[in-house]
Short mmCIF file of C-alpha atoms and ligand atoms in Angstrom, two decimals:
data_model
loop_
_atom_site.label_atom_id
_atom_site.label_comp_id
_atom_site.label_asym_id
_atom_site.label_seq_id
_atom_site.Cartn_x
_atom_site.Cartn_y
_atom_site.Cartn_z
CA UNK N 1 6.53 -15.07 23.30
CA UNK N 2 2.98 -16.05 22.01
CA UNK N 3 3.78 -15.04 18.70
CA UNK N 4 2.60 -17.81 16.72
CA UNK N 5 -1.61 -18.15 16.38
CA UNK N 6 -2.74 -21.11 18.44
CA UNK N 7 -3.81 -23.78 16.20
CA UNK N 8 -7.31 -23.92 15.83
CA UNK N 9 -9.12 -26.48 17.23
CA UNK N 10 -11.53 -28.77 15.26
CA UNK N 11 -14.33 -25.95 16.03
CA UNK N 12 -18.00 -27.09 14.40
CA UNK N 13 -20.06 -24.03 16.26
CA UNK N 14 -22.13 -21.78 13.88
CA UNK N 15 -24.02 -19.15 15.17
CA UNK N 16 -27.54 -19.15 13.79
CA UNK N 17 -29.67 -15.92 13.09
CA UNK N 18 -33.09 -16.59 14.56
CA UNK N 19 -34.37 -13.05 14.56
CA UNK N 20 -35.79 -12.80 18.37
CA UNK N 21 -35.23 -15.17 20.89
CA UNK N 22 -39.05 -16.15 21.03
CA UNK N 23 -38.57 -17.71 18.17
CA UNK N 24 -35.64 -19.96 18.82
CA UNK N 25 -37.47 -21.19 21.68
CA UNK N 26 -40.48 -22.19 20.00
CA UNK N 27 -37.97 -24.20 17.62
CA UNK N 28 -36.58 -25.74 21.08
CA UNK N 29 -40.13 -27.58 20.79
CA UNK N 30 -39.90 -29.27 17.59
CA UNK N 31 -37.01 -30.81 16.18
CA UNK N 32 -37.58 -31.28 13.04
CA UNK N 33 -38.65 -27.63 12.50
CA UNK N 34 -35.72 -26.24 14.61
CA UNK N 35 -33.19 -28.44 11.78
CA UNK N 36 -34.87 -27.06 8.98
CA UNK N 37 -34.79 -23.09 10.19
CA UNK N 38 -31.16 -24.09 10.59
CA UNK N 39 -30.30 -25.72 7.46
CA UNK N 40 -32.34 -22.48 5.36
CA UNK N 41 -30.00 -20.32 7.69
CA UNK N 42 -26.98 -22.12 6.05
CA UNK N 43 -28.30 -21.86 2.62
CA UNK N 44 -29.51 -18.23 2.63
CA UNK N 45 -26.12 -17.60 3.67
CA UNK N 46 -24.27 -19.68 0.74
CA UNK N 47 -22.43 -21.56 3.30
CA UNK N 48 -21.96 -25.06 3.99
CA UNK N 49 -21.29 -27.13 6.88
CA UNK N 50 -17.63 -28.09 8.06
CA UNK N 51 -17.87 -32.29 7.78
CA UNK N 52 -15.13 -34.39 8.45
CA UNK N 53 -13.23 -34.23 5.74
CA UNK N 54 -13.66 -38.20 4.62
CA UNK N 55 -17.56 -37.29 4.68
CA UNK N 56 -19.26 -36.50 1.30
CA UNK N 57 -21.59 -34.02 2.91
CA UNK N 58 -24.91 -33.70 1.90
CA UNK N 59 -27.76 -32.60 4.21
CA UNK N 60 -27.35 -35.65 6.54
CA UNK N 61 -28.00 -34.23 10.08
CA UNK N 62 -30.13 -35.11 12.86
CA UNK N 63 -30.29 -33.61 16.30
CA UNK N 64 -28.12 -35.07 18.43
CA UNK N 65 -28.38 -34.44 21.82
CA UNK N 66 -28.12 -31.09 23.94
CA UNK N 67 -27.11 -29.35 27.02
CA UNK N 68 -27.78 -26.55 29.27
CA UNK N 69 -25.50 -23.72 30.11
CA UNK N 70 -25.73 -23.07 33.37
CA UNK N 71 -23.88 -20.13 32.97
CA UNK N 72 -26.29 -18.28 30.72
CA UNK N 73 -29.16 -18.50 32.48
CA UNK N 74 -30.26 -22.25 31.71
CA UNK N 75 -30.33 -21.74 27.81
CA UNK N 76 -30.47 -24.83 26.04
CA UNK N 77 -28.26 -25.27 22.82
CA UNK N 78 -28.52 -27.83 20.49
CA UNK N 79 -26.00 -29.85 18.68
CA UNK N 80 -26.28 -31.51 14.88
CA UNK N 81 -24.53 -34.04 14.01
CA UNK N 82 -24.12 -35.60 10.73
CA UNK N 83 -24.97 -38.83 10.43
CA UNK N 84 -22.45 -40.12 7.58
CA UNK N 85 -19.15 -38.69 9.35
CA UNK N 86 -20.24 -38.17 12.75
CA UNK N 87 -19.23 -34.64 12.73
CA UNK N 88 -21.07 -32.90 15.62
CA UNK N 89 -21.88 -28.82 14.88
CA UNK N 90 -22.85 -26.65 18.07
CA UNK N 91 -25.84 -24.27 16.82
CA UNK N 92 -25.27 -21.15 19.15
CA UNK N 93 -28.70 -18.60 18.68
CA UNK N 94 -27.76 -15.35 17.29
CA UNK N 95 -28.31 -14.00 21.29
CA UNK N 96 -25.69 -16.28 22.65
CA UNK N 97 -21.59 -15.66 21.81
CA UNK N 98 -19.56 -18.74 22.41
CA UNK N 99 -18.00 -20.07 25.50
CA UNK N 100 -18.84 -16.48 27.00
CA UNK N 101 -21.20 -14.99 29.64
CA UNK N 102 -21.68 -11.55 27.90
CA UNK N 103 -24.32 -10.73 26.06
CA UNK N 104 -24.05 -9.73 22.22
CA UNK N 105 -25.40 -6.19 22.80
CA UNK N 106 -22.96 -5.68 25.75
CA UNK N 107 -20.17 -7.37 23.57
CA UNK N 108 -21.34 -5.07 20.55
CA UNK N 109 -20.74 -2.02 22.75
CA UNK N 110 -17.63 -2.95 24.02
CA UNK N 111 -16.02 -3.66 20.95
CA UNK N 112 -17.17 -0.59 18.96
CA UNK N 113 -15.79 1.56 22.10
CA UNK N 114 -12.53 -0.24 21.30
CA UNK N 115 -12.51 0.23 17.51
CA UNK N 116 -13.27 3.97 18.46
CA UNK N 117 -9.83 3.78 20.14
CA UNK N 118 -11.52 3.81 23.67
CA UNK N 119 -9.27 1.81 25.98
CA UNK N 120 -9.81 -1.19 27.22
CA UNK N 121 -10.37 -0.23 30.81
CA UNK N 122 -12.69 2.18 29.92
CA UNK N 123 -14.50 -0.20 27.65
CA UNK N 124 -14.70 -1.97 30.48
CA UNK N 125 -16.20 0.31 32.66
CA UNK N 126 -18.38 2.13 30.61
CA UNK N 127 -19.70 -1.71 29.66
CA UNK N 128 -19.88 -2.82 33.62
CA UNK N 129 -17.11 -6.28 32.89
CA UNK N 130 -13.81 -7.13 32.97
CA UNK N 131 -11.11 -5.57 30.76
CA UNK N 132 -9.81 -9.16 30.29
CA UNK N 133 -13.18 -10.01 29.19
CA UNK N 134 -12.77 -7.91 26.58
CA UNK N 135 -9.17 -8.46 25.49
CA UNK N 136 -10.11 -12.56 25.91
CA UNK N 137 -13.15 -11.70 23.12
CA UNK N 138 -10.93 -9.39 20.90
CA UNK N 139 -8.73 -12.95 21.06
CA UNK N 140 -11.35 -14.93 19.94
CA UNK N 141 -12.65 -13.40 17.21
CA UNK N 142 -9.27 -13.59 15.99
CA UNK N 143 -9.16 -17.67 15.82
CA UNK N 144 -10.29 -17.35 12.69
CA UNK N 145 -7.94 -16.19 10.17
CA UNK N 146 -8.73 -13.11 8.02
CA UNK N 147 -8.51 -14.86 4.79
CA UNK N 148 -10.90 -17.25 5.76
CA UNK N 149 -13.56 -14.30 7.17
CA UNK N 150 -12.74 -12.50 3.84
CA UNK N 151 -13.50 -15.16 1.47
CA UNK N 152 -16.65 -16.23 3.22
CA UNK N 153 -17.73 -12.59 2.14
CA UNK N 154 -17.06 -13.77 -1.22
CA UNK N 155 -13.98 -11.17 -2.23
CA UNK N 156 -11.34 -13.00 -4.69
CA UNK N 157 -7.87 -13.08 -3.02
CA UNK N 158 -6.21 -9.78 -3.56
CA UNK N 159 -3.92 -9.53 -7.05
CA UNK N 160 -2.33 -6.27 -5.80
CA UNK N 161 -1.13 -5.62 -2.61
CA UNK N 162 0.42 -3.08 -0.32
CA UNK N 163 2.72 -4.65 2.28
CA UNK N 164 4.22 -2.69 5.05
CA UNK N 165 5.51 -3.16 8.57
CA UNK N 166 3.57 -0.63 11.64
CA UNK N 167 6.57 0.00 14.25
CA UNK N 168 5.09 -0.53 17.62
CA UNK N 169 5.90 -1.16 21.38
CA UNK N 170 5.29 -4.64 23.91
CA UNK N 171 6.31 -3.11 27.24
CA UNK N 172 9.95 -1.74 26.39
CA UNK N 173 10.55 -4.13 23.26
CA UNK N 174 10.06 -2.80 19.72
CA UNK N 175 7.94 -5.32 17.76
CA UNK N 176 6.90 -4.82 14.19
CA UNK N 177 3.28 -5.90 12.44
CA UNK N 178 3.68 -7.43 9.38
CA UNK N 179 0.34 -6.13 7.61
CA UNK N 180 -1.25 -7.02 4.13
CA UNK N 181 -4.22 -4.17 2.90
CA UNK N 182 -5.80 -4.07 -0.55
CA UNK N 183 -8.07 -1.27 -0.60
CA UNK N 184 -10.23 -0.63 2.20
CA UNK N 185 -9.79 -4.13 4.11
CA UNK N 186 -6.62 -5.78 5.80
CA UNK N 187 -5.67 -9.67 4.34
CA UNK N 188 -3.00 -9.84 7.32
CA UNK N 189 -2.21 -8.20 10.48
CA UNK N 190 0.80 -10.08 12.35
CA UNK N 191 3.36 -9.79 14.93
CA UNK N 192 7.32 -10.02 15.12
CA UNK N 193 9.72 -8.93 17.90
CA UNK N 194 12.25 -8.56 14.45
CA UNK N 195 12.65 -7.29 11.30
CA UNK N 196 15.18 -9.31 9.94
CA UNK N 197 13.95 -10.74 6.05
CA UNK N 198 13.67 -14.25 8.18
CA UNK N 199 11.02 -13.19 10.13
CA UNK N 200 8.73 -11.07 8.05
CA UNK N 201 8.99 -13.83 5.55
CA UNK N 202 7.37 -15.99 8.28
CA UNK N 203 4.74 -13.59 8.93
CA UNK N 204 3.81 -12.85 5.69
CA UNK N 205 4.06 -16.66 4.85
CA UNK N 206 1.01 -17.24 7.12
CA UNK N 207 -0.97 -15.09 5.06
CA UNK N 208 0.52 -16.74 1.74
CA UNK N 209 -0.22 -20.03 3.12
CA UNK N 210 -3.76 -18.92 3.96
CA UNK N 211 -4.35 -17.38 1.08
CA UNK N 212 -2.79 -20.91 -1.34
CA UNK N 213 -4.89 -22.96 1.10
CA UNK N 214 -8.18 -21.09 -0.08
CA UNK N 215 -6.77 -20.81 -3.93
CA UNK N 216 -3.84 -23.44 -4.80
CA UNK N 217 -3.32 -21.42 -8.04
CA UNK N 218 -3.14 -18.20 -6.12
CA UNK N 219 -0.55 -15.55 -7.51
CA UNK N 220 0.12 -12.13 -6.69
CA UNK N 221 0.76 -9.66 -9.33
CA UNK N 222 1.94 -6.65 -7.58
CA UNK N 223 3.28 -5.25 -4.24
CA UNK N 224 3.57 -1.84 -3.56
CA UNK N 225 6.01 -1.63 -0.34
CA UNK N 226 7.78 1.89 1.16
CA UNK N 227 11.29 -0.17 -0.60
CA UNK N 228 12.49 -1.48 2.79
CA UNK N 229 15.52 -3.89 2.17
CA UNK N 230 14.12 -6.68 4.31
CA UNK N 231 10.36 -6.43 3.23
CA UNK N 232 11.10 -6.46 -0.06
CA UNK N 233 13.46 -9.80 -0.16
CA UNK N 234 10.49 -11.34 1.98
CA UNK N 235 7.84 -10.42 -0.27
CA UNK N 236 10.18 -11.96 -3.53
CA UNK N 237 10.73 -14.75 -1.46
CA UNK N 238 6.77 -15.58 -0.60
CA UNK N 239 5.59 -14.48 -4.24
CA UNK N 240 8.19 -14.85 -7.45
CA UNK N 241 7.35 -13.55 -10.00
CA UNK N 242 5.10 -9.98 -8.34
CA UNK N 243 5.85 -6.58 -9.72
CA UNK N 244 7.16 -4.74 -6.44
CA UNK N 245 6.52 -1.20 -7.11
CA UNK N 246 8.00 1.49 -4.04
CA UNK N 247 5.05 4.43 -2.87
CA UNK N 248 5.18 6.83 -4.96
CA UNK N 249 4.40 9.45 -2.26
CA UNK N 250 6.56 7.89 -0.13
CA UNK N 251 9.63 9.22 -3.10
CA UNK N 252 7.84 12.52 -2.72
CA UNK N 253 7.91 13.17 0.83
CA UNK N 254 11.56 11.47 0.60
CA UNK N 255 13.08 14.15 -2.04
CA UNK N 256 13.02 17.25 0.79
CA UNK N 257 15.13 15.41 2.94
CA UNK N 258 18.02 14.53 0.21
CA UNK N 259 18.21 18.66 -0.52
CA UNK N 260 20.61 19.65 2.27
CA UNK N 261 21.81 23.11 3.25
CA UNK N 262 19.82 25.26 0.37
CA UNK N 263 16.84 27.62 0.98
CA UNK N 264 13.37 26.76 1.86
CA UNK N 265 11.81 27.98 -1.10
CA UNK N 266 14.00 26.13 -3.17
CA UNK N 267 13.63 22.99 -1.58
CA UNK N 268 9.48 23.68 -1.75
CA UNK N 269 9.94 24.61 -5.73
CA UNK N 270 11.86 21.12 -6.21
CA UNK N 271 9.60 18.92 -4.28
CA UNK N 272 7.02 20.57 -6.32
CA UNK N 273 8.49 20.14 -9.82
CA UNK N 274 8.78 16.26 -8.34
CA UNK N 275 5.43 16.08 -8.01
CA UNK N 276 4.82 17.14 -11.39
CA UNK N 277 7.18 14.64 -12.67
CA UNK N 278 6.00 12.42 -10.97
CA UNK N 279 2.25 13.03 -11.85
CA UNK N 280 2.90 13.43 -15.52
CA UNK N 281 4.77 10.03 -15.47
CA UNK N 282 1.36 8.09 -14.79
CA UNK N 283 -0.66 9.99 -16.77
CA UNK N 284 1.65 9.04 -19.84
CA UNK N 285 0.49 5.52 -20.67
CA UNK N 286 2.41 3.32 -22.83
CA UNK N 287 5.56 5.43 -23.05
CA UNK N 288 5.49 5.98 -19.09
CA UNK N 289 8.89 3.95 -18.46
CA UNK N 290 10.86 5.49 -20.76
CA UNK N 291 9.36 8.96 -20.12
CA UNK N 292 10.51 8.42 -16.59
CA UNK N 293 14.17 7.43 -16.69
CA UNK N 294 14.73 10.11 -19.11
CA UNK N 295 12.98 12.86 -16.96
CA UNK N 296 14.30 11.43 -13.52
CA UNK N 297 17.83 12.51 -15.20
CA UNK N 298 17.09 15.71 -15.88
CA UNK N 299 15.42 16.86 -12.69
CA UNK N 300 18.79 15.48 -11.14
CA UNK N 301 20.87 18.00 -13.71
CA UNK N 302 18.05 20.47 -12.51
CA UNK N 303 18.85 19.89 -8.79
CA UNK N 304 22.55 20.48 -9.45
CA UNK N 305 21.67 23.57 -11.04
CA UNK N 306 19.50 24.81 -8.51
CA UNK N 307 20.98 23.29 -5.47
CA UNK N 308 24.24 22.65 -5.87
CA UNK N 309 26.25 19.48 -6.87
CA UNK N 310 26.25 17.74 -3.96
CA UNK N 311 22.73 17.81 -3.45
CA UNK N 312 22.32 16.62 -7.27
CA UNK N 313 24.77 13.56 -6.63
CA UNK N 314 22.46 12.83 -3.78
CA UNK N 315 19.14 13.02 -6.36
CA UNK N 316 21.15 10.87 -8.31
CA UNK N 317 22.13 8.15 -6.27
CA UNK N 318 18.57 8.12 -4.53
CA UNK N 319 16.79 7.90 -7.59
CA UNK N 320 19.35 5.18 -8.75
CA UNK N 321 18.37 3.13 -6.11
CA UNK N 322 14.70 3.95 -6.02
CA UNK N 323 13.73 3.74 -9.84
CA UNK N 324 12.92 0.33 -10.14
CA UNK N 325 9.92 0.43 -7.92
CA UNK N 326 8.69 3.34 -9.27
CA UNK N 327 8.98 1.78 -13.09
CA UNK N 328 7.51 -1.04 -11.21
CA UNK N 329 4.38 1.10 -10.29
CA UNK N 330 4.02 2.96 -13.62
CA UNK N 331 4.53 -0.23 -15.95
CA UNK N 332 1.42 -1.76 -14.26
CA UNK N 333 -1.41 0.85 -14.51
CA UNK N 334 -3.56 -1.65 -11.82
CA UNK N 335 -0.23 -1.17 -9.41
CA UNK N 336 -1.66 0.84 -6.57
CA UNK N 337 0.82 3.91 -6.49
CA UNK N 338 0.17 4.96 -2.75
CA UNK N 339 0.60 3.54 0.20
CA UNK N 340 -2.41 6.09 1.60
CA UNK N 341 -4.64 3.13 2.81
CA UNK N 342 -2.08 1.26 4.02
CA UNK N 343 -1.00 4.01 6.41
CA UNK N 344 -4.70 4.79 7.39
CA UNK N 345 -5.09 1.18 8.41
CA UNK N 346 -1.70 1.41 10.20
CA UNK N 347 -3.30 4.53 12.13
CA UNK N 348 -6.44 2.77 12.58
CA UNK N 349 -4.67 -0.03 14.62
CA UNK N 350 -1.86 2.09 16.01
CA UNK N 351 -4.69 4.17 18.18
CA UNK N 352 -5.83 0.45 19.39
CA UNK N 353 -2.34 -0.64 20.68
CA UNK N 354 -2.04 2.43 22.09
CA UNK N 355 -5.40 2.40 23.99
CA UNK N 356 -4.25 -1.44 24.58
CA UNK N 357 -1.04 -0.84 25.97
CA UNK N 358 -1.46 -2.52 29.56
CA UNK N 359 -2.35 -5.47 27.74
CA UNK N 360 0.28 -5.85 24.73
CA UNK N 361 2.16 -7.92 26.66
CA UNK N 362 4.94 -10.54 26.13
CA UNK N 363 2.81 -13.04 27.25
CA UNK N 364 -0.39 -12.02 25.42
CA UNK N 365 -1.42 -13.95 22.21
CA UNK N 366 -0.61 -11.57 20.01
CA UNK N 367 -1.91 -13.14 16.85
CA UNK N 368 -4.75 -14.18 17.84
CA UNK N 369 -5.49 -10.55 18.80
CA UNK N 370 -4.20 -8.59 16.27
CA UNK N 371 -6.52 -10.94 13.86
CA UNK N 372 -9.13 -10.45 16.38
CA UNK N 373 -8.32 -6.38 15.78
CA UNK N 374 -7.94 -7.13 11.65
CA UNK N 375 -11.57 -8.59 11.70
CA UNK N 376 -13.43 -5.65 13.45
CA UNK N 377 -11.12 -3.09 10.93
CA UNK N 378 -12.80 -5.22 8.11
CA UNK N 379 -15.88 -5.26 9.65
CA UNK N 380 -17.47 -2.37 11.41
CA UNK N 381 -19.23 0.35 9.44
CA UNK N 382 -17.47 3.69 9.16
CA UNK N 383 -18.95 6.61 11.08
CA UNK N 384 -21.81 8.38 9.48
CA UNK N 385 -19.92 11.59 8.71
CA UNK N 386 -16.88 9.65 6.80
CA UNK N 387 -16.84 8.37 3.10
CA UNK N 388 -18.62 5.41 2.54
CA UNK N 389 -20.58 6.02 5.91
CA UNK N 390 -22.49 3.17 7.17
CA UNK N 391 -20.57 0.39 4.68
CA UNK N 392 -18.12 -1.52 6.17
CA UNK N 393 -14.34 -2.43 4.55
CA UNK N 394 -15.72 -5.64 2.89
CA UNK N 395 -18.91 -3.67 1.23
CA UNK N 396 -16.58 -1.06 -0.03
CA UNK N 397 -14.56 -3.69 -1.76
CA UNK N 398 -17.70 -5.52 -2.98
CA UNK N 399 -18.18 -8.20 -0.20
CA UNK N 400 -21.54 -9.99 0.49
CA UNK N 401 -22.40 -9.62 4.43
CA UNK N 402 -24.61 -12.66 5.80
CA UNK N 403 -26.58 -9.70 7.71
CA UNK N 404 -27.39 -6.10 7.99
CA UNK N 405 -26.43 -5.85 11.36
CA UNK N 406 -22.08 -5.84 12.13
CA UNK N 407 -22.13 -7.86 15.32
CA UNK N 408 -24.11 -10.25 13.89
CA UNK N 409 -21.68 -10.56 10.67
CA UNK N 410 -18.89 -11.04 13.67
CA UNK N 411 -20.33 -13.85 15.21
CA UNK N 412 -21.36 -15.80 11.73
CA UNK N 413 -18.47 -15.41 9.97
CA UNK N 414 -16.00 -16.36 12.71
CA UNK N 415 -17.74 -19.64 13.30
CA UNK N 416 -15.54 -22.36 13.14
CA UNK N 417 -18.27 -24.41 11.35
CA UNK N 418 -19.32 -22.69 8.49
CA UNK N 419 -17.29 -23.14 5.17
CA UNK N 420 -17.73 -21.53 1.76
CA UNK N 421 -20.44 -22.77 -0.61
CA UNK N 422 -19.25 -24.04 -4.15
CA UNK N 423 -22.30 -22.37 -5.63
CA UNK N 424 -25.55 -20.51 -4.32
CA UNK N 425 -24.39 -17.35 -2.70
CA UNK N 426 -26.53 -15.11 -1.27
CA UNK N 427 -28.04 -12.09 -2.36
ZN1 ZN A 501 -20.54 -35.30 7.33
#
């Protein structure tokens, strides 16, 4: 099974902004012009080039030599290469997506159809090319990590996270995604055929590892999970020392369920009086903790009053079990207490698969296309009727876009050339 993300190969192509294709080929005229639109690009964007990594930088380049692709019509593209460690970057115009015969604006359309949860074979036909086309793109755009996209946009590394697994289907197998959100954008989508702690430890170590790579010193401080057995020991496993708080609407929806054979309207007045509890528990600052473990005893007494002493053993035992997340959550007021955007996220990707199914398949690169999938989540501007219309998942949590335009962001910030500035970001 193509679980595991293909390594990435020592990609130096950067896709270049040049506002209107007239204009790049002008540049094509003069070299020396053509380098220095390119190396403004880089700065304007904060970015720096990916040298070797023996090579001390610095502006070094020269044009190097170039080549036509045949494919696209005879467009020339010019590579740079540096002339302390040899390092040879592709510059592809902003018109131009890599190693592919479509078009940006058809590839724009396509994809957004898909986000919209569109399938792929109608993508494909409303877009006049191949559904593989489009599933080979999707793939593509997932060679870069999400960490790496994410932190080009200049967001820290996430302190608090909700971690969760979204059930799902490959052909007849059930296969689980490991995901990572923190707020509005998604730090890891991946891919297991188990759930055993084994294997979500490996999936959410390639975000870990991504995410150390970036920030050696990186700690988490919290993880707000729905108190799964084997997502939880992961989680401890990949980051001693986090909080691990349980949903506390996830408890809430739960209690119903533990009330057995009783009357509707009592189970409604319970699940109410939880919510209060609940509610009144995170308002309390300071004393929250205590407040709770003394309360959570008394609504169990209350259940056995109300419901019978089976159902309050039940309470009991549940909440036993549970409590320790949900101290977790209130002893932390920065603990997220809801797993709300996780599960939105989860729906957001669930429609895709679904739309996707002919092409989940065993043989499929599933990383690379669930990333692929992450990235457009991240990236593509919510509808103009939703909250935060027009903004993006990285501009809701305070990113810097290279552009204005979504597509374009897509194409820069999944170069494999391009690495973070130390200093001079944009904007
Ligand atoms: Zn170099």
């Amino acid at each position: 099974m193509g679980t595991a993300a293909k390594p990435t190969r020592e990609n130096r192509t950067i896709t270049v902004d040049f506002r209107d294709e007239t204009t790049y080929f002008h540049l094509m005229e003069d070299g020396k012009a053509f380098l220095e639109c390119v190396l403004a690009f880089i700065l304007s964007l904060g970015f720096q080039l990916t040298h070797k990594a023996t090579c001390g930088g610095g502006r070094g380049l020269t044009r190097h030599s170039h080549y036509v692709r045949v494919r696209l019509g005879g467009v020339t593209i010019w590579r740079l290469q540096c002339t302390t460690c040899k390092a040879v970057f592709t510059v592809l115009p902003h018109f131009i997506l890599r190693y592919r015969s479509m078009r940006p604006e058809v590839a724009r359309d396509a994809l957004l159809a898909t986000h919209g949860g569109l399938s792929l074979e109608w993508c494909a036909v409303i877009c006049n090319i191949s559904p593989m086309a489009l599933y080979r793109l999707v793939c593509a755009l997932g060679h870069q990590s999400v960490v790496t996209v994410l932190t080009r946009c200049g967001l820290p590394l996430p302190r608090y996270i909700l971690a969760d697994e979204k059930h799902s289907r490959c052909l007849t197998d059930k296969v689980y995604l490991p995901t990572v959100v923190s707020g509005r954008v998604m730090w890891h989508l991946g891919y297991t055929a188990e759930v055993s702690a084994a294997a979500l430890t490996q999936s959410y170590g390639v975000f870990q590892r991504a995410a150390s790579q970036q920030e050696p010193s990186y700690r988490v401080q919290g993880v707000l999970t729905d108190g799964f057995d084997s997502t939880t020991k992961s989680l401890r496993m990949l980051f001693p020392g986090a909080r691990l708080g349980n949903c506390l609407r996830h408890a809430l929806n739960k209690l119903p369920k533990k009330l057995m054979a009783i009357a509707s309207p009592v189970r409604k007045a319970l699940r109410s009086q939880f919510h209060t509890l609940l509610h009144r528990a995170r308002q309390r600052k300071g004393l929250r903790v205590f407040a709770l473990g003394q309360r959570l005893r008394r609504f169990a007494d209350h259940v056995t009053t109300m419901a019978g002493a089976a159902n309050g053993e039940r309470v009991r035992s549940w909440f036993a079990d549970k409590k320790a997340g949900w101290y977790a959550v209130l002893a932390d007021p920065q603990m997220p207490a809801s797993s709300t955007l996780l599960d939105q996220a989860h729906n957001a990707i669930d429609r895709k698969l679904f739309a996707m199914k002919g092409f989940h398949h065993p043989g499929g690169s599933q990383a690379a296309f669930l990333t692929g999938l992450a990235h457009l989540y991240n990236l593509i501007p919510y509808q103009r009727r939703a909250l935060h219309a027009g903004h993006c998942g990285v501009e809701v949590e305070g990113g810097r876009l290279p552009t204005s335009d979504w597509m374009l962001n897509l194409q820069i910030l999944t170069s494999g050339g391009y690495q973070c500035g130390a200093q001079t970001p944009y904007h």
